mmCIF file of C-alpha atoms in Angstrom:
data_model
loop_
_atom_site.group_PDB
_atom_site.id
_atom_site.type_symbol
_atom_site.label_atom_id
_atom_site.label_comp_id
_atom_site.label_asym_id
_atom_site.label_seq_id
_atom_site.Cartn_x
_atom_site.Cartn_y
_atom_site.Cartn_z
ATOM 1 C CA MET I 1 -49.750 26.997 13.586
ATOM 2 C CA GLY I 2 -48.868 24.987 16.668
ATOM 3 C CA SER I 3 -45.016 24.435 14.283
ATOM 4 C CA SER I 4 -44.922 28.807 15.029
ATOM 5 C CA PRO I 5 -43.971 28.768 18.318
ATOM 6 C CA ARG I 6 -41.283 25.563 17.699
ATOM 7 C CA LEU I 7 -39.893 26.788 15.122
ATOM 8 C CA ALA I 8 -39.425 30.823 17.077
ATOM 9 C CA PHE I 9 -38.054 28.236 20.153
ATOM 10 C CA THR I 10 -35.280 26.600 17.784
ATOM 11 C CA VAL I 11 -34.460 29.966 15.698
ATOM 12 C CA VAL I 12 -33.548 31.315 19.457
ATOM 13 C CA ALA I 13 -31.961 28.101 20.779
ATOM 14 C CA LEU I 14 -29.905 28.043 17.736
ATOM 15 C CA PHE I 15 -29.322 32.307 18.093
ATOM 16 C CA VAL I 16 -28.594 31.721 22.154
ATOM 17 C CA PHE I 17 -25.205 28.118 20.622
ATOM 18 C CA LEU I 18 -24.051 29.939 18.450
ATOM 19 C CA SER I 19 -23.840 33.427 19.404
ATOM 20 C CA PRO I 20 -20.165 35.417 20.077
ATOM 21 C CA GLU I 21 -20.279 35.113 23.646
ATOM 22 C CA LEU I 22 -20.618 32.000 24.385
ATOM 23 C CA LYS I 23 -17.688 31.142 22.727
ATOM 24 C CA ASN I 24 -15.744 33.726 24.312
ATOM 25 C CA VAL I 25 -17.057 32.501 27.707
ATOM 26 C CA SER I 26 -15.765 28.667 27.105
ATOM 27 C CA ARG I 27 -12.848 30.091 26.395
ATOM 28 C CA GLU I 28 -11.597 32.457 29.764
ATOM 29 C CA THR I 29 -13.108 29.327 31.540
ATOM 30 C CA PHE I 30 -10.521 26.568 29.378
ATOM 31 C CA ALA I 31 -7.764 28.622 30.135
ATOM 32 C CA ALA I 32 -7.002 28.192 33.950
ATOM 33 C CA GLU I 33 -5.002 30.635 36.305
ATOM 34 C CA THR I 34 -2.545 28.288 37.379
ATOM 35 C CA THR I 35 -1.272 26.505 34.481
ATOM 36 C CA THR I 36 0.323 22.653 35.440
ATOM 37 C CA THR I 37 2.465 20.956 32.373
ATOM 38 C CA ALA I 38 -0.247 17.607 33.215
ATOM 39 C CA GLU I 39 -3.772 20.268 32.089
ATOM 40 C CA VAL I 40 -1.648 21.114 28.579
ATOM 41 C CA SER I 41 -0.330 18.094 28.075
ATOM 42 C CA GLN I 42 -3.919 16.665 28.548
ATOM 43 C CA GLY I 43 -5.523 18.425 25.705
ATOM 44 C CA LEU I 44 -2.937 16.977 23.744
ATOM 45 C CA THR I 45 -2.713 14.585 21.612
ATOM 46 C CA CYS I 46 0.789 12.194 20.928
ATOM 47 C CA GLN I 47 1.656 11.733 17.819
ATOM 48 C CA CYS I 48 3.869 9.490 18.281
ATOM 49 C CA GLY I 49 0.802 6.856 16.489
ATOM 50 C CA CYS I 50 -0.431 5.118 20.096
ATOM 51 C CA GLY I 51 -3.624 7.519 19.628
ATOM 52 C CA LEU I 52 -2.531 8.603 23.984
ATOM 53 C CA THR I 53 -2.161 12.609 24.963
ATOM 54 C CA VAL I 54 1.163 12.952 25.930
ATOM 55 C CA ALA I 55 0.444 12.746 29.479
ATOM 56 C CA ASN I 56 -0.938 9.557 28.736
ATOM 57 C CA CYS I 57 2.231 8.236 26.294
ATOM 58 C CA ASN I 58 3.767 5.385 28.199
ATOM 59 C CA MET I 59 6.383 5.120 25.550
ATOM 60 C CA PRO I 60 9.659 6.343 27.178
ATOM 61 C CA THR I 61 11.729 6.805 24.379
ATOM 62 C CA CYS I 62 8.728 8.859 22.604
ATOM 63 C CA GLY I 63 10.228 10.845 20.444
ATOM 64 C CA PHE I 64 6.864 13.188 20.731
ATOM 65 C CA SER I 65 5.937 13.227 24.154
ATOM 66 C CA VAL I 66 9.061 13.240 25.916
ATOM 67 C CA PRO I 67 10.506 16.141 24.529
ATOM 68 C CA LEU I 68 6.775 18.015 23.712
ATOM 69 C CA ARG I 69 6.774 18.025 27.519
ATOM 70 C CA ALA I 70 9.448 19.839 28.024
ATOM 71 C CA GLU I 71 8.631 22.594 25.565
ATOM 72 C CA ILE I 72 5.786 22.322 27.907
ATOM 73 C CA ASP I 73 7.473 23.525 31.100
ATOM 74 C CA ASP I 74 9.325 26.071 30.076
ATOM 75 C CA MET I 75 6.510 28.287 28.005
ATOM 76 C CA ILE I 76 4.724 27.288 30.963
ATOM 77 C CA ARG I 77 8.001 29.124 33.481
ATOM 78 C CA LYS I 78 8.202 31.089 30.713
ATOM 79 C CA GLY I 79 4.999 32.999 31.895
ATOM 80 C CA ASN I 80 2.080 30.896 29.189
ATOM 81 C CA ASN I 81 -1.435 29.962 30.140
ATOM 82 C CA ARG I 82 -2.861 26.935 29.513
ATOM 83 C CA ALA I 83 -5.134 28.782 26.148
ATOM 84 C CA GLN I 84 -1.777 30.361 24.943
ATOM 85 C CA ILE I 85 0.181 27.191 24.885
ATOM 86 C CA ILE I 86 -3.140 24.757 23.366
ATOM 87 C CA ALA I 87 -3.300 27.774 20.866
ATOM 88 C CA PHE I 88 0.742 28.077 20.036
ATOM 89 C CA TYR I 89 0.969 23.991 18.837
ATOM 90 C CA ARG I 90 -2.540 23.991 17.335
ATOM 91 C CA HIS I 91 -1.349 26.420 14.976
ATOM 92 C CA LYS I 92 2.524 24.414 14.827
ATOM 93 C CA TYR I 93 0.584 20.884 14.087
ATOM 94 C CA GLY I 94 -3.295 21.383 13.686
ATOM 95 C CA GLU I 95 -5.951 19.762 14.232
ATOM 96 C CA LYS I 96 -5.030 16.686 15.034
ATOM 97 C CA VAL I 97 -3.197 17.604 17.445
ATOM 98 C CA LEU I 98 -5.995 18.497 19.734
ATOM 99 C CA SER I 99 -7.354 16.182 22.919
ATOM 100 C CA ALA I 100 -11.088 17.362 21.892
ATOM 101 C CA PRO I 101 -12.079 19.215 20.161
ATOM 102 C CA THR I 102 -12.154 23.181 19.569
ATOM 103 C CA ALA I 103 -16.263 24.378 20.188
ATOM 104 C CA GLU I 104 -16.530 26.787 17.173
ATOM 105 C CA GLY I 105 -17.082 26.316 13.113
ATOM 106 C CA PHE I 106 -17.677 23.569 11.285
ATOM 107 C CA ASN I 107 -16.252 21.058 15.096
ATOM 108 C CA LEU I 108 -20.296 22.963 16.639
ATOM 109 C CA LEU I 109 -21.883 21.473 14.262
ATOM 110 C CA ALA I 110 -20.694 18.154 14.556
ATOM 111 C CA TRP I 111 -21.202 18.198 18.295
ATOM 112 C CA THR I 112 -24.830 20.039 17.832
ATOM 113 C CA MET I 113 -25.564 17.400 15.146
ATOM 114 C CA PRO I 114 -25.703 14.156 17.733
ATOM 115 C CA PHE I 115 -29.396 16.602 19.288
ATOM 116 C CA ILE I 116 -30.420 18.072 16.383
ATOM 117 C CA ALA I 117 -31.366 14.679 14.986
ATOM 118 C CA LEU I 118 -32.837 13.040 18.232
ATOM 119 C CA VAL I 119 -35.501 16.614 18.480
ATOM 120 C CA LEU I 120 -36.211 16.485 14.363
ATOM 121 C CA GLY I 121 -36.792 13.086 14.492
ATOM 122 C CA GLY I 122 -38.431 12.480 18.216
ATOM 123 C CA GLY I 123 -40.641 15.442 16.796
ATOM 124 C CA LEU I 124 -41.301 13.568 13.707
ATOM 125 C CA MET I 125 -42.081 10.662 15.498
ATOM 126 C CA VAL I 126 -44.464 12.611 17.661
ATOM 127 C CA LEU I 127 -46.031 13.896 13.762
ATOM 128 C CA VAL I 128 -46.737 10.796 12.547
ATOM 129 C CA VAL I 129 -48.437 9.606 15.490
ATOM 130 C CA GLY I 130 -50.570 12.526 15.336
ATOM 131 C CA ARG I 131 -51.320 11.426 12.281
ATOM 132 C CA TRP I 132 -51.994 7.903 12.727
ATOM 133 C CA ARG I 133 -54.635 8.950 15.252
ATOM 134 C CA SER I 134 -56.479 11.264 13.415
ATOM 135 C CA ASN I 135 -56.997 8.936 10.909
ATOM 136 C CA SER I 136 -57.706 5.887 13.081
ATOM 137 C CA PRO I 137 -61.200 4.939 12.908
ATOM 138 C CA SER I 138 -62.764 6.021 16.753
ATOM 139 C CA PRO I 139 -64.654 3.346 18.333
ATOM 140 C CA SER I 140 -67.762 5.051 18.193
ATOM 141 C CA ALA I 141 -68.562 4.896 14.941
ATOM 142 C CA PRO I 142 -71.451 2.605 13.489
ATOM 143 C CA SER I 143 -69.766 -1.339 13.165
ATOM 144 C CA GLY I 144 -72.285 -1.101 9.698
ATOM 145 C CA SER I 145 -70.956 1.752 8.031
ATOM 146 C CA LYS I 146 -68.503 1.744 5.207
ATOM 147 C CA PRO I 147 -65.092 3.265 5.595
ATOM 148 C CA ALA I 148 -63.069 6.133 4.517
ATOM 149 C CA GLY I 149 -61.050 4.035 1.595
ATOM 150 C CA GLU I 150 -63.614 1.722 0.783
ATOM 151 C CA PRO I 151 -64.915 2.244 -2.745
ATOM 152 C CA SER I 152 -68.641 2.306 -3.256
ATOM 153 C CA SER I 153 -68.805 -0.008 -5.723
ATOM 154 C CA PHE I 154 -68.186 -3.007 -4.294
ATOM 155 C CA ASP I 155 -69.917 -5.672 -4.898
ATOM 156 C CA SER I 156 -72.009 -7.002 -2.586
ATOM 157 C CA GLU I 157 -71.801 -10.584 -3.122
ATOM 158 C CA LEU I 158 -67.949 -11.162 -3.567
ATOM 159 C CA ARG I 159 -68.250 -9.152 0.061
ATOM 160 C CA ARG I 160 -71.077 -11.674 1.586
ATOM 161 C CA ARG I 161 -68.969 -14.571 -0.453
ATOM 162 C CA LEU I 162 -65.504 -12.821 1.808
ATOM 163 C CA GLU I 163 -67.892 -12.595 5.027
ATOM 164 C CA ASN I 164 -69.282 -16.963 4.765
ATOM 165 C CA GLU I 165 -65.835 -17.562 4.198
ATOM 166 C CA LEU I 166 -64.044 -15.641 7.575
ATOM 167 C CA LYS I 167 -66.944 -17.314 9.906
ATOM 168 C CA GLU I 168 -65.599 -20.982 8.205
ATOM 169 C CA ARG I 169 -62.362 -19.901 9.576
ATOM 170 C CA ARG I 170 -63.372 -18.833 13.267
#
């Protein structure tokens, strides 16, 4: 009964998070009104092997970032915005050219899976601890009462010997 509100909340949260309107908002905010070469080149990874963005590639004669910066300048002069330029290079080179993965498709799962795992793991821990607490004997239980797991045919002679050995060790 207590899990149905949690399940409903999870379903609603996933629906809101995965809705197409959210993707459109992120694309609109991604496109800046005034585009600069530095902004665009920060969003692209240099393919020379340095592992830096095109803006931060420190090789003066880099065969990828130097010509790319010139191309980006030309595209900006032609009126293209950041989103259009990034989309052009994404189409030309694939996802590997992006400095940050997009929040759509499989990448969305990759972005959200760690958080989902944390929430599910935390919920599982709460359930396990709750069950342990409910199964533990209450402190008000009489000391002479048998625990629930103890067999009824327990040998009284063995019990007496065990208690004697425990008293001797104390």
